[in-house]
Coordinates of C-alpha atoms in Angstrom, one line a residue:
A1 CA -0.1 -0.1 0.1
I2 CA 1.4 3.5 -0.6
P3 CA 0.6 6.3 1.7
D4 CA -1.3 9.1 0.1
A5 CA -1.1 7.4 -3.4
V6 CA -2.2 9.4 -6.1
Q7 CA -4.2 7.7 -9.2
T8 CA -4.2 8.3 -13.3
N9 CA -5.4 7.1 -15.9
A10 CA -2.0 7.8 -18.0
A11 CA -0.8 5.6 -20.1
V12 CA 2.1 3.7 -17.9
N13 CA 4.4 0.8 -19.2
P14 CA 7.6 -1.0 -18.6
G15 CA 10.2 1.3 -19.1
N16 CA 8.0 5.0 -18.8
S17 CA 7.2 4.7 -15.4
G18 CA 9.0 6.6 -12.2
G19 CA 8.6 10.1 -13.6
P20 CA 7.2 13.2 -12.4
L21 CA 2.9 13.0 -12.7
A22 CA 2.0 16.9 -13.6
T23 CA -1.4 18.7 -13.0
L24 CA -2.4 20.9 -16.4
D25 CA -1.4 24.0 -14.6
G26 CA 2.0 22.4 -14.2
R27 CA 2.6 21.5 -10.8
V28 CA 4.1 17.9 -9.6
A29 CA 1.4 15.9 -8.0
G30 CA 3.4 12.8 -8.0
V31 CA 6.1 10.7 -8.7
V32 CA 4.7 7.1 -10.7
T33 CA 5.5 4.4 -9.6
R34 CA 3.4 1.7 -11.8
G35 CA 1.2 0.9 -13.9
G36 CA -2.0 -1.1 -13.3
G37 CA -3.6 -2.2 -16.3
E38 CA -6.2 -0.3 -18.8
N39 CA -4.8 2.9 -18.3
I40 CA -4.5 2.9 -14.3
A41 CA -1.5 4.0 -13.0
F42 CA -0.5 4.7 -9.3
G43 CA 2.4 7.1 -7.9
I44 CA 3.6 8.5 -4.7
S45 CA 2.1 11.7 -3.9
A46 CA 4.8 14.8 -4.2
A47 CA 3.9 15.7 -0.4
Y48 CA 5.5 11.8 0.6
T49 CA 8.3 12.4 -1.7
E50 CA 9.5 16.0 -0.2
R51 CA 9.3 14.0 2.7
V52 CA 10.9 10.9 1.8
I53 CA 13.8 11.6 -0.6
P54 CA 15.4 14.3 1.1
A55 CA 16.3 11.4 4.1
L56 CA 17.4 9.3 1.3
V57 CA 19.7 11.3 -0.3
E58 CA 21.6 12.4 3.0
D59 CA 21.3 9.1 4.8
G60 CA 20.4 6.5 2.4
E61 CA 17.6 5.3 4.0
Y62 CA 13.9 6.8 5.6
D63 CA 12.3 5.4 8.7
H64 CA 8.5 5.1 8.4
P65 CA 6.7 5.8 11.6
Y66 CA 4.7 2.7 12.6
M67 CA 1.9 1.5 15.3
G68 CA 3.1 -1.8 15.2
V69 CA -1.3 -3.2 14.8
G70 CA -2.7 -4.8 12.0
L71 CA -5.6 -2.5 11.3
L72 CA -8.6 -3.0 9.0
D73 CA -10.7 -0.4 7.8
V74 CA -14.7 -0.7 9.3
T75 CA -17.0 -3.1 6.8
P76 CA -20.8 -3.1 7.3
A77 CA -20.6 -6.8 8.6
L78 CA -17.3 -5.6 11.0
A79 CA -19.9 -2.9 11.9
R80 CA -22.9 -5.0 13.1
A81 CA -20.9 -7.7 15.0
N82 CA -19.3 -4.9 17.0
G83 CA -22.2 -2.9 18.1
Y84 CA -20.6 0.0 15.9
E85 CA -23.7 2.9 14.8
R86 CA -21.8 3.2 12.0
S87 CA -19.4 1.6 9.2
T88 CA -16.0 4.6 9.7
G89 CA -13.5 4.9 11.7
V90 CA -10.2 2.4 11.2
Y91 CA -10.4 -1.3 13.4
V92 CA -7.5 -2.9 15.6
G93 CA -7.7 -6.5 14.6
S94 CA -3.9 -7.1 16.1
V95 CA -1.7 -5.5 18.1
L96 CA 2.2 -6.4 17.5
E97 CA 4.3 -8.1 20.8
G98 CA 6.8 -5.5 21.9
G99 CA 5.2 -3.0 19.0
P100 CA 4.9 1.1 20.0
A101 CA 1.2 0.2 20.8
E102 CA 1.1 -2.7 23.0
G103 CA -0.4 -2.1 26.3
T104 CA -2.1 1.0 24.5
L105 CA -4.5 -0.5 21.7
R106 CA -6.5 -3.4 21.8
G107 CA -7.0 -6.3 18.9
S108 CA -9.6 -8.3 18.1
T109 CA -10.9 -10.8 21.1
G110 CA -13.2 -12.9 19.0
T111 CA -15.5 -13.6 15.9
A112 CA -18.9 -13.2 15.2
S113 CA -21.5 -13.7 12.4
A114 CA -22.8 -10.9 10.6
L115 CA -24.8 -10.0 8.0
G116 CA -24.1 -13.6 6.0
V117 CA -20.2 -12.7 6.8
A118 CA -18.9 -15.4 9.1
D119 CA -15.7 -15.0 11.6
V120 CA -16.2 -11.4 11.4
P121 CA -13.4 -9.6 14.2
T122 CA -14.9 -8.5 17.5
G123 CA -13.5 -6.8 20.6
G124 CA -11.0 -4.7 19.1
D125 CA -10.3 -1.1 19.4
L126 CA -11.9 1.2 17.0
I127 CA -9.5 4.3 15.8
V128 CA -11.7 7.2 15.5
G129 CA -9.2 10.1 15.7
L130 CA -5.7 10.5 15.8
D131 CA -4.2 13.8 17.4
G132 CA -7.6 15.4 17.5
R133 CA -8.5 14.6 13.9
E134 CA -10.7 12.6 13.2
V135 CA -10.2 9.3 11.1
R136 CA -12.6 8.1 8.9
S137 CA -10.5 4.8 6.3
L138 CA -7.3 3.5 6.7
A139 CA -6.5 5.3 4.0
A140 CA -6.7 8.4 6.2
L141 CA -5.2 6.9 8.9
S142 CA -2.1 5.5 6.7
S143 CA -1.6 8.9 5.2
Y144 CA -1.7 11.3 8.2
L145 CA 0.8 9.0 9.6
A146 CA 3.2 9.0 6.4
L147 CA 2.2 12.9 6.0
E148 CA 2.9 14.5 9.8
T149 CA 4.5 11.9 11.7
S150 CA 7.9 10.4 12.6
P151 CA 9.1 8.0 14.7
G152 CA 9.2 8.9 18.4
D153 CA 6.4 11.1 17.9
L154 CA 4.0 11.1 20.2
L155 CA 0.6 9.9 19.2
G156 CA -2.7 10.8 20.8
V157 CA -5.1 8.2 19.5
T158 CA -8.9 8.5 20.0
V159 CA -11.0 4.7 20.1
L160 CA -14.1 3.3 21.3
R161 CA -13.3 0.5 23.2
D162 CA -16.8 -1.0 24.7
G163 CA -18.9 1.4 23.8
E164 CA -16.8 3.8 25.5
R165 CA -14.9 6.9 24.1
R166 CA -11.2 6.7 25.4
N167 CA -8.0 9.3 23.9
P168 CA -4.9 6.8 24.9
S169 CA -1.2 8.0 23.4
F170 CA 2.0 6.6 22.4
G171 CA 5.3 6.7 21.0
L172 CA 5.5 5.8 17.3
G173 CA 8.4 3.0 16.2

């Protein structure tokens, strides 16, 4: 997955990827990374490349911030199985042992059936905000981490757990 991805319908074929993707007014919107067939291609946003490339040039590497969790978008079945009123937010399916969020966030503790879907995860936290900003999807969470945070930053998380709103925080890896 590419955080803050850019999609285009420009023809991208092997041998012509990797260049800038420009808007009609000549601004760079992103850097094309790969073609997906049927004239669909994807790139890394200009904002993300502005964060990553200087570190690559200076150090030869870039440390991405991470939470140490397995996350899922909230589907209607997952929302129903967990008693959520809406199908937005990001569900914590698992927490990596020894990861940054261990002891702060809770992953799935069971499964249930809902809307004809078997084995829907239940019992995990529902992330609805980061640092006081609403988070409605996994793509939004990934983009926020990629563009606004760095390893070592303290991340404030708003979660729903057992029907209660909580605001824990932890340091990003």
